[in-house]
Coordinates of C-alpha atoms in Angstrom, one line a residue:
X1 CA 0.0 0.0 0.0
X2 CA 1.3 3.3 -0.9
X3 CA 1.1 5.8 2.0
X4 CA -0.2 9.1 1.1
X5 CA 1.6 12.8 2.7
X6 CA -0.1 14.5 5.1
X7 CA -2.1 17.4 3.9
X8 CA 0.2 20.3 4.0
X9 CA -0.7 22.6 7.8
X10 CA -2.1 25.9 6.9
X11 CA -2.7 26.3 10.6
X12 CA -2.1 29.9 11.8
X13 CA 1.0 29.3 12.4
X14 CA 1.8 27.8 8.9
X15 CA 0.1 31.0 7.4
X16 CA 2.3 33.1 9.7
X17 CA 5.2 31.6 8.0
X18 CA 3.9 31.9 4.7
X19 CA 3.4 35.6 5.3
X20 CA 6.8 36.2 6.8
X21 CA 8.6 34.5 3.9
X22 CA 6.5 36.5 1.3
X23 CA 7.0 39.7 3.6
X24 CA 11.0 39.0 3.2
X25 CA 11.1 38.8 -0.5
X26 CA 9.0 41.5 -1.1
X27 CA 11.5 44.0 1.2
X28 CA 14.6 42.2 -0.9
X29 CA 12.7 42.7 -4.3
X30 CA 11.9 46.5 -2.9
X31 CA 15.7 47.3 -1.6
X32 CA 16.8 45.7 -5.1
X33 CA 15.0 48.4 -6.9
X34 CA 15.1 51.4 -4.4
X35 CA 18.7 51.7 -3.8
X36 CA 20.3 54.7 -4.6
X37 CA 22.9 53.0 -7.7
X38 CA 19.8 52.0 -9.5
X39 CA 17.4 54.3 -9.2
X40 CA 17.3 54.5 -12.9
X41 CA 16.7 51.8 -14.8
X42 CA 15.5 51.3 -18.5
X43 CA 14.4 48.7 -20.5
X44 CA 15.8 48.4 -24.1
X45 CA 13.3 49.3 -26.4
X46 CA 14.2 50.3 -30.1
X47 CA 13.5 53.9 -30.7
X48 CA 11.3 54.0 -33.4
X49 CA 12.6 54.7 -37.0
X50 CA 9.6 56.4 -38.0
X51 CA 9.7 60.3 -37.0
X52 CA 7.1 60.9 -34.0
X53 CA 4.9 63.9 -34.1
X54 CA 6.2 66.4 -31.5
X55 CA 3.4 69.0 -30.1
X56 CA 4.6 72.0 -28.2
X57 CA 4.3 71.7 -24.8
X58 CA 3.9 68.4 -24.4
X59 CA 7.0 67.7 -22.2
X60 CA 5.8 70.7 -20.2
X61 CA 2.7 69.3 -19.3
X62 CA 3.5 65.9 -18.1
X63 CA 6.6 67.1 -16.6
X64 CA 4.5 69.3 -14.4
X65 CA 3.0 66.2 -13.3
X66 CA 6.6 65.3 -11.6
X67 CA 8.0 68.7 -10.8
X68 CA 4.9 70.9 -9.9
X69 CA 4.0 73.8 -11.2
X70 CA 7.6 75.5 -12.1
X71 CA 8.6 78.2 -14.2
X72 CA 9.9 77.7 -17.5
X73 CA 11.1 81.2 -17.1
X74 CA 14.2 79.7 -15.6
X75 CA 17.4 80.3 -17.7
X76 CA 19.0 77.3 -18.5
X77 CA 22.6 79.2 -18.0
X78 CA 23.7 81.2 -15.7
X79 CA 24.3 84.9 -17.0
X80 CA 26.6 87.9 -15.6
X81 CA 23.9 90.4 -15.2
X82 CA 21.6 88.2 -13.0
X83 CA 24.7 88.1 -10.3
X84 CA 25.9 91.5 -11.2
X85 CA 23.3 93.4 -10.1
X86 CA 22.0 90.5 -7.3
X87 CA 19.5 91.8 -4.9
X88 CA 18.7 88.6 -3.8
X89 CA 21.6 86.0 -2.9
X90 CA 20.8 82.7 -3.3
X91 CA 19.7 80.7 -0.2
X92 CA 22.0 77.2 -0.8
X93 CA 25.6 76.8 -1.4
X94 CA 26.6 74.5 -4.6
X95 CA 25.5 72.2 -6.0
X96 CA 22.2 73.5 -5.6
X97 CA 22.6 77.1 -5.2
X98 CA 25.8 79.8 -5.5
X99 CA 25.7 80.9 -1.7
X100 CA 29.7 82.1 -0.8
X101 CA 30.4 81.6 -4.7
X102 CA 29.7 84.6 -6.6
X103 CA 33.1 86.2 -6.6
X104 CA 34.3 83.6 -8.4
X105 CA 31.3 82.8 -10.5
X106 CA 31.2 86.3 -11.8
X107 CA 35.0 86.1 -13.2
X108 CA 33.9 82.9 -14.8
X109 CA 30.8 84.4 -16.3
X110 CA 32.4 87.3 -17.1
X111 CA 34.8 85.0 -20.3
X112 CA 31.9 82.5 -20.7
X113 CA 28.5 82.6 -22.6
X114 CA 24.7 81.9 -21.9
X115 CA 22.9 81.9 -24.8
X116 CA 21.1 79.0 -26.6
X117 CA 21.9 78.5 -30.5
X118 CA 19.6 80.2 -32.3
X119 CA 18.9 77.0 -34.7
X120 CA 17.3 76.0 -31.3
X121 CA 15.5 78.9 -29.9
X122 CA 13.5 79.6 -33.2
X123 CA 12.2 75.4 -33.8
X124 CA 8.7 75.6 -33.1
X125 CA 8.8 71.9 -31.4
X126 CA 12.0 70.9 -30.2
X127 CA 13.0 67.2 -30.0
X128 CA 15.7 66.5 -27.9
X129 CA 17.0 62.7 -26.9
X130 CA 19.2 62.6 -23.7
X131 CA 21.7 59.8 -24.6
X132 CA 23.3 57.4 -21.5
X133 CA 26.5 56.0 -21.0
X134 CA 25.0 52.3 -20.6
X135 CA 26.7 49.3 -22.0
X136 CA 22.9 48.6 -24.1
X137 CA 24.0 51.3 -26.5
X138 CA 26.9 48.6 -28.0
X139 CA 25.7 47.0 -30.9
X140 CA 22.3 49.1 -31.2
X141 CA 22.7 50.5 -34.3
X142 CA 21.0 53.5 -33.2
X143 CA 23.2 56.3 -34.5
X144 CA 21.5 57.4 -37.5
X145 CA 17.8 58.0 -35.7
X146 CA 19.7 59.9 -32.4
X147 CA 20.8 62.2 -34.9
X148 CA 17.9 63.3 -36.7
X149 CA 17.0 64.8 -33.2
X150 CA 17.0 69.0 -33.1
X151 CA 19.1 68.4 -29.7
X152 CA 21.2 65.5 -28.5
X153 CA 22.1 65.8 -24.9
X154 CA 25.7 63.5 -24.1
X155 CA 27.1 62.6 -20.4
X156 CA 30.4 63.4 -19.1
X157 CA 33.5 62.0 -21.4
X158 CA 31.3 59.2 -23.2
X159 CA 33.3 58.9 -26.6
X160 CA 31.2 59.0 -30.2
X161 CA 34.8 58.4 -32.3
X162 CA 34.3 54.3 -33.4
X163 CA 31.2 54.1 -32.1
X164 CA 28.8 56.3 -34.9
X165 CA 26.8 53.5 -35.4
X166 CA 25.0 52.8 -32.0
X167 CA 25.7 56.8 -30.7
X168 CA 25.7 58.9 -33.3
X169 CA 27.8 61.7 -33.8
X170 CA 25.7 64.8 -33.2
X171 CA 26.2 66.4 -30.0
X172 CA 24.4 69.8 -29.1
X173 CA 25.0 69.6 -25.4
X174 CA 27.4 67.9 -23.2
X175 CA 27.1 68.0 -19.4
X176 CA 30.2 67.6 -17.4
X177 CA 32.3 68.5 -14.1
X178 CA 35.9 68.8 -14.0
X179 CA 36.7 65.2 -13.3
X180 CA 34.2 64.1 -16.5
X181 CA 35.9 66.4 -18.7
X182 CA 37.7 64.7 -22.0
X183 CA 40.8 65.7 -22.3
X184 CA 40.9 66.9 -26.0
X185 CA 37.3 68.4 -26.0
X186 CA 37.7 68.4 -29.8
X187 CA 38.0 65.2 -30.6
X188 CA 34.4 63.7 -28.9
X189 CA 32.5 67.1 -30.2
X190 CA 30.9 68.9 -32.8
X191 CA 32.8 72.6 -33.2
X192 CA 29.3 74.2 -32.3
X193 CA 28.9 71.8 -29.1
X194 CA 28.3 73.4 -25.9
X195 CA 30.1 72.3 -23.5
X196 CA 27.9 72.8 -19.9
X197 CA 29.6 73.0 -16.5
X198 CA 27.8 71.7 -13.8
X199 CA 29.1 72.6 -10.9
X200 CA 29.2 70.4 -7.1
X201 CA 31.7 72.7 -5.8
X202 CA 33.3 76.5 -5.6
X203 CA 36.8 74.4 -7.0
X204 CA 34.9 73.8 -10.2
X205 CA 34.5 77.2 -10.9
X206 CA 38.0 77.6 -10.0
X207 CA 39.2 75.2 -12.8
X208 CA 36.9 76.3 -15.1
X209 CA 38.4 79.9 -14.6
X210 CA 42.2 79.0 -14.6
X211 CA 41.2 77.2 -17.8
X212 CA 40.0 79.7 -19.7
X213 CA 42.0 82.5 -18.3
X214 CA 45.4 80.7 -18.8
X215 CA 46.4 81.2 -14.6
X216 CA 47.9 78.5 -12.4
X217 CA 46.4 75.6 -12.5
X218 CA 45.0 74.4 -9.9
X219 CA 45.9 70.4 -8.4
X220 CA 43.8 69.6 -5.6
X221 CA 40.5 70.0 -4.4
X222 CA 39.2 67.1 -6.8
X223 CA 38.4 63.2 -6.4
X224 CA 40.2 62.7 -9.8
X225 CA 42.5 64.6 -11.4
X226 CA 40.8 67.2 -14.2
X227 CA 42.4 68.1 -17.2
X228 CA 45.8 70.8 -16.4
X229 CA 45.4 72.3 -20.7
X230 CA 42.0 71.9 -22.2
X231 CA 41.7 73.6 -25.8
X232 CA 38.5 75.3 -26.0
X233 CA 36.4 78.1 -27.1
X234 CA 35.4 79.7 -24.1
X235 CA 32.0 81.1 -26.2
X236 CA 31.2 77.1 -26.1
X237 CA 30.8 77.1 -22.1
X238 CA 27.8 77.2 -20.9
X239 CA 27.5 77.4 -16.5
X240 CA 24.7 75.1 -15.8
X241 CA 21.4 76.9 -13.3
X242 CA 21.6 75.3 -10.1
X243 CA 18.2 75.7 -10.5
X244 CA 18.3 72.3 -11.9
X245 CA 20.0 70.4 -9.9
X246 CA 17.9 71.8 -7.2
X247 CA 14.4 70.5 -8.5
X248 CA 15.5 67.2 -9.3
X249 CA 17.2 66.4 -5.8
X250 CA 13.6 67.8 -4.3
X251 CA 11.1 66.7 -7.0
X252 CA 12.6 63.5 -7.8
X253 CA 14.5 62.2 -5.1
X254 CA 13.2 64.1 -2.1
X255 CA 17.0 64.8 -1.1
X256 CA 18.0 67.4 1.6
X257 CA 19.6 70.6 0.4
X258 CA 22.3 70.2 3.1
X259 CA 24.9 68.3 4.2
X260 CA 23.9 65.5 6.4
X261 CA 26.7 64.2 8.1
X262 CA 28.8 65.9 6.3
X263 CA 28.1 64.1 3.0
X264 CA 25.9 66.5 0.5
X265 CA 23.6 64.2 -1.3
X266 CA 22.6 65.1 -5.3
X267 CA 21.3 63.7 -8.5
X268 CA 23.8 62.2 -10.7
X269 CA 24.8 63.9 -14.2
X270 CA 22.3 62.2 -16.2
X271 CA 19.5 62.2 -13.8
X272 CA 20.3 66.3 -14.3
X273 CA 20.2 66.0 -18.3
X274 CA 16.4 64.6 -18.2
X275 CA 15.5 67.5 -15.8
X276 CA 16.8 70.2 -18.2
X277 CA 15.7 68.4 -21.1
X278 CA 11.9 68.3 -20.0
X279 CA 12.8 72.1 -19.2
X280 CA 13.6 73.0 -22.5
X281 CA 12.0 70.7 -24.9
X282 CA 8.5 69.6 -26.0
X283 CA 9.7 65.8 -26.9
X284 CA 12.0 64.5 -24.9
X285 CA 13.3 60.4 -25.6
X286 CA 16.3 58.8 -23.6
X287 CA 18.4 56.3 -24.6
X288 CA 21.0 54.4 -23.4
X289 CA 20.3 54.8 -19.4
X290 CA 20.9 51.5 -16.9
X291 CA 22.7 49.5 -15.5
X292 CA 23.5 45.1 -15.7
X293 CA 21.7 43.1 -13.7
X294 CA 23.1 42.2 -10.1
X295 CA 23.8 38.7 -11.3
X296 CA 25.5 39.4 -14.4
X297 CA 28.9 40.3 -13.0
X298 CA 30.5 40.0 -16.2
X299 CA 28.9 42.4 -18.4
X300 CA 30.4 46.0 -19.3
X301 CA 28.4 48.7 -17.7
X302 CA 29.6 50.9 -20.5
X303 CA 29.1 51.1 -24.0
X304 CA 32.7 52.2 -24.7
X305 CA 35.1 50.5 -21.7
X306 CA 35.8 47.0 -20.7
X307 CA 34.6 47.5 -16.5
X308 CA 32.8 45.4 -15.2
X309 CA 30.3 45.1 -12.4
X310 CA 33.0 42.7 -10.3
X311 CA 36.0 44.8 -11.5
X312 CA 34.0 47.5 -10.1
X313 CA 33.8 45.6 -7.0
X314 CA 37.1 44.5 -6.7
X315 CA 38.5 48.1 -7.3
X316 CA 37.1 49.0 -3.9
X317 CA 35.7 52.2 -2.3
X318 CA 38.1 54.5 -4.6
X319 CA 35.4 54.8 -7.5
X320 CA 31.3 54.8 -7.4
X321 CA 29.4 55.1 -10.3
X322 CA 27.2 57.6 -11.5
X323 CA 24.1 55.8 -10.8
X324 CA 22.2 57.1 -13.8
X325 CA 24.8 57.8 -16.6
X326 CA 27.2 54.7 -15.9
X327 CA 30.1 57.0 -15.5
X328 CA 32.5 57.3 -12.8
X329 CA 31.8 59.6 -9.2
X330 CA 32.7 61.0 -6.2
X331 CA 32.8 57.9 -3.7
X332 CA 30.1 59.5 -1.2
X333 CA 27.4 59.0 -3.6
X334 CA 26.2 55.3 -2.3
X335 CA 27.0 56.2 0.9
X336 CA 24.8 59.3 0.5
X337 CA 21.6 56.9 -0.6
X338 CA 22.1 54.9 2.3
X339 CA 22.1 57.9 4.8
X340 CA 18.7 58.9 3.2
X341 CA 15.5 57.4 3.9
X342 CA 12.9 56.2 1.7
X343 CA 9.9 58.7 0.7
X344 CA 7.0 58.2 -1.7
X345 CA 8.0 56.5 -5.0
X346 CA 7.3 58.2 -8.1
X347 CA 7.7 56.3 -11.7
X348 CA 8.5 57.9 -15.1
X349 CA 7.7 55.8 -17.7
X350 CA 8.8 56.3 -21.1
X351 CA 7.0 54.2 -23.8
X352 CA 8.4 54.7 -27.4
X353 CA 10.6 57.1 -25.7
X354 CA 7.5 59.6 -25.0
X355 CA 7.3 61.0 -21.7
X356 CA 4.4 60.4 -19.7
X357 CA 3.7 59.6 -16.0
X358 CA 1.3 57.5 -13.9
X359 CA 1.5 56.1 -10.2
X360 CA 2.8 52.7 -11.4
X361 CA 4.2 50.8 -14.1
X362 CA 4.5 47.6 -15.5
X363 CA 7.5 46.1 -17.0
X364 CA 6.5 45.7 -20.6
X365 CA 8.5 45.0 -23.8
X366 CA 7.0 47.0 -25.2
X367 CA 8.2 49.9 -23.2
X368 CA 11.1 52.4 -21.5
X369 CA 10.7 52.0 -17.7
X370 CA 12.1 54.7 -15.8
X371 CA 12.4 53.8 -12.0
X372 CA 13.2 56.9 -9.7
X373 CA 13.3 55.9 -6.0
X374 CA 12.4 58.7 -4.0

């Protein structure tokens, strides 16, 4: 005779288990997610080859949804006469404001430009694409349809010599700190690129200045050593609003404007690019945003370099990455997620590379998923 099992318990205490164990993996599932080094994340999608219609205003309205009623009347650059003439300083020190700065920032934007091209400022719909760092780009064979955009917005020192075909080669904007900066600006940009400082720290300025101005150059102050001769039109810099950086740590990530423990927590450089992008355009598509999956330890996380997530972790605490772009950081930026807590999620979904927003979002082939833990 063949003895059957016992029925399986679902006592209370069996159910107690059951609800513990599902408990656990849902808080492991939510950290996975949530943690500051991923609070990015994209699903490939193709863009589409066909041009999209682009309506004025649309970024506008559904990035209002996120950001709350702001003013597009924001400059996108910092300009001499607004700190000239200052009657009201600015309430935070950098990144998020110029607070004990302005000496310095007015020599800087004193040999430096603002405007926007005017090729730009008269399109009566701008498209713009904001293009990552991410190793999904390799092998995409997305180059030609990135550069039919009116604006293409590049992170940091990501190359676009050798690698046309999945990048492009059109770049109307580059963000970048002193420690991002390529060293032959020529080589990785158009001759009408503008090249836009963002600035974490009064030293940046500093650089920027001794640059430009031909002066001593300055050695310390940074995590990585930025270029000592950079060759560049100073018309081509542009000095990123703080205004920026400040609505997308508050909007987006719900990050304190100061330090906490002495470690000042901010968005990472392409996190920053989206922000002005939905600022200044009225279709805005990203590409190229995310990182590898936990488990796959042997995948580049860049389109253009041979690291790895395990070389990464074998390196040790001397580099971070830029949780959004891919790119190298200052080492406080993980530690800076985990001294935050956890607020109210918010999800930016991106299907066909169209910007809209809802309350939740399902991961679908057939779209971008945008994940910003808040």
């Amino acid at each position: 005779m063949i003895s059957k099992s016992p029925p399986l318990c679902m006592c209370p205490a069996g159910w107690k288990l059951l609800a513990m164990l599902a408990l656990v993996l849902a808080v492991m599932v939510w950290y996975s997610i949530s943690r500051e080094d991923r609070y990015i994340e994209l699903f490939y999608f193709p863009i589409p080859e066909k041009k999209e219609p682009c309506f004025r205003g649309e970024a506008e309205r559904k990035a209002s949804k996120i950001f709350g009623n702001h003013s597009r009347d924001q400059p996108l650059f910092l300009q001499l006469k607004d700190y000239f003439w200052v009657k009201t300083p600015s309430a935070y020190e950098l990144p998020y404001g110029t607070k004990g700065s302005e000496d310095l920032l007015l020599r800087v934007l004193a040999i430096t430009s603002y405007s926007i091209p005017e090729s730009i400022q008269s399109l009566e719909c701008r498209r713009c694409v904001v293009v990552g760092n991410g190793h999904r780009l390799r092998n995409s064979s997305l180059g030609d349809t990135i550069d039919k955009y009116d604006v293409v917005i590049r992170l940091n020192n990501a190359p676009v010599s050798g690698y046309e075909d999945d990048v492009g080669s059109k770049t109307t904007m580059r963000l970048f700190y002193p420690e991002s900066a390529h060293f032959d600006p020529k080589v990785e940009n158009n001759p009408d690129t503008l090249l836009v400082l963002v600035a974490f720290k009064a030293m940046d300025f500093h650089w920027i200045e001794t640059i430009l101005s031909d002066k001593k150059r300055v050695r310390k102050g940074f995590w990585k050593q930025p270029p000592l001769i950079w060759d560049v039109n100073p018309k081509q810099i542009r000095i990123l609003n703080p205004f920026f950086m400040e609505i997308a740590a508050d909007k987006l990530l719900s990050l304190p404007m100061r330090k906490i423990k002495q470690v000042m927590m901010k968005p990472t450089t392409g996190l920053l690019a989206i922000t002005l992008a939905l600022h200044l355009c009225d279709l805005v598509h990203i590409a190229g945003f995310g990182y590898p999956d936990a488990y796959n330890k042997k995948q580049t996380i860049h389109y253009y370099e041979q690291i790895t997530l395990k070389s990464m972790a074998v390196s040790g605490p001397a580099y971070e990455p830029n949780e959004t772009d891919g790119s190298w950081g200052p080492d406080n930026q993980r530690d800076a997620g985990r001294e935050r807590g956890t607020g109210a999620q918010k999800w930016l979904m991106v299907e066909s590379f169209r910007v809209r927003t809802g309350t939740e979002a399902s991961r679908h082939s057939s779209q971008h998923l945008l994940y910003l833990a808040t």
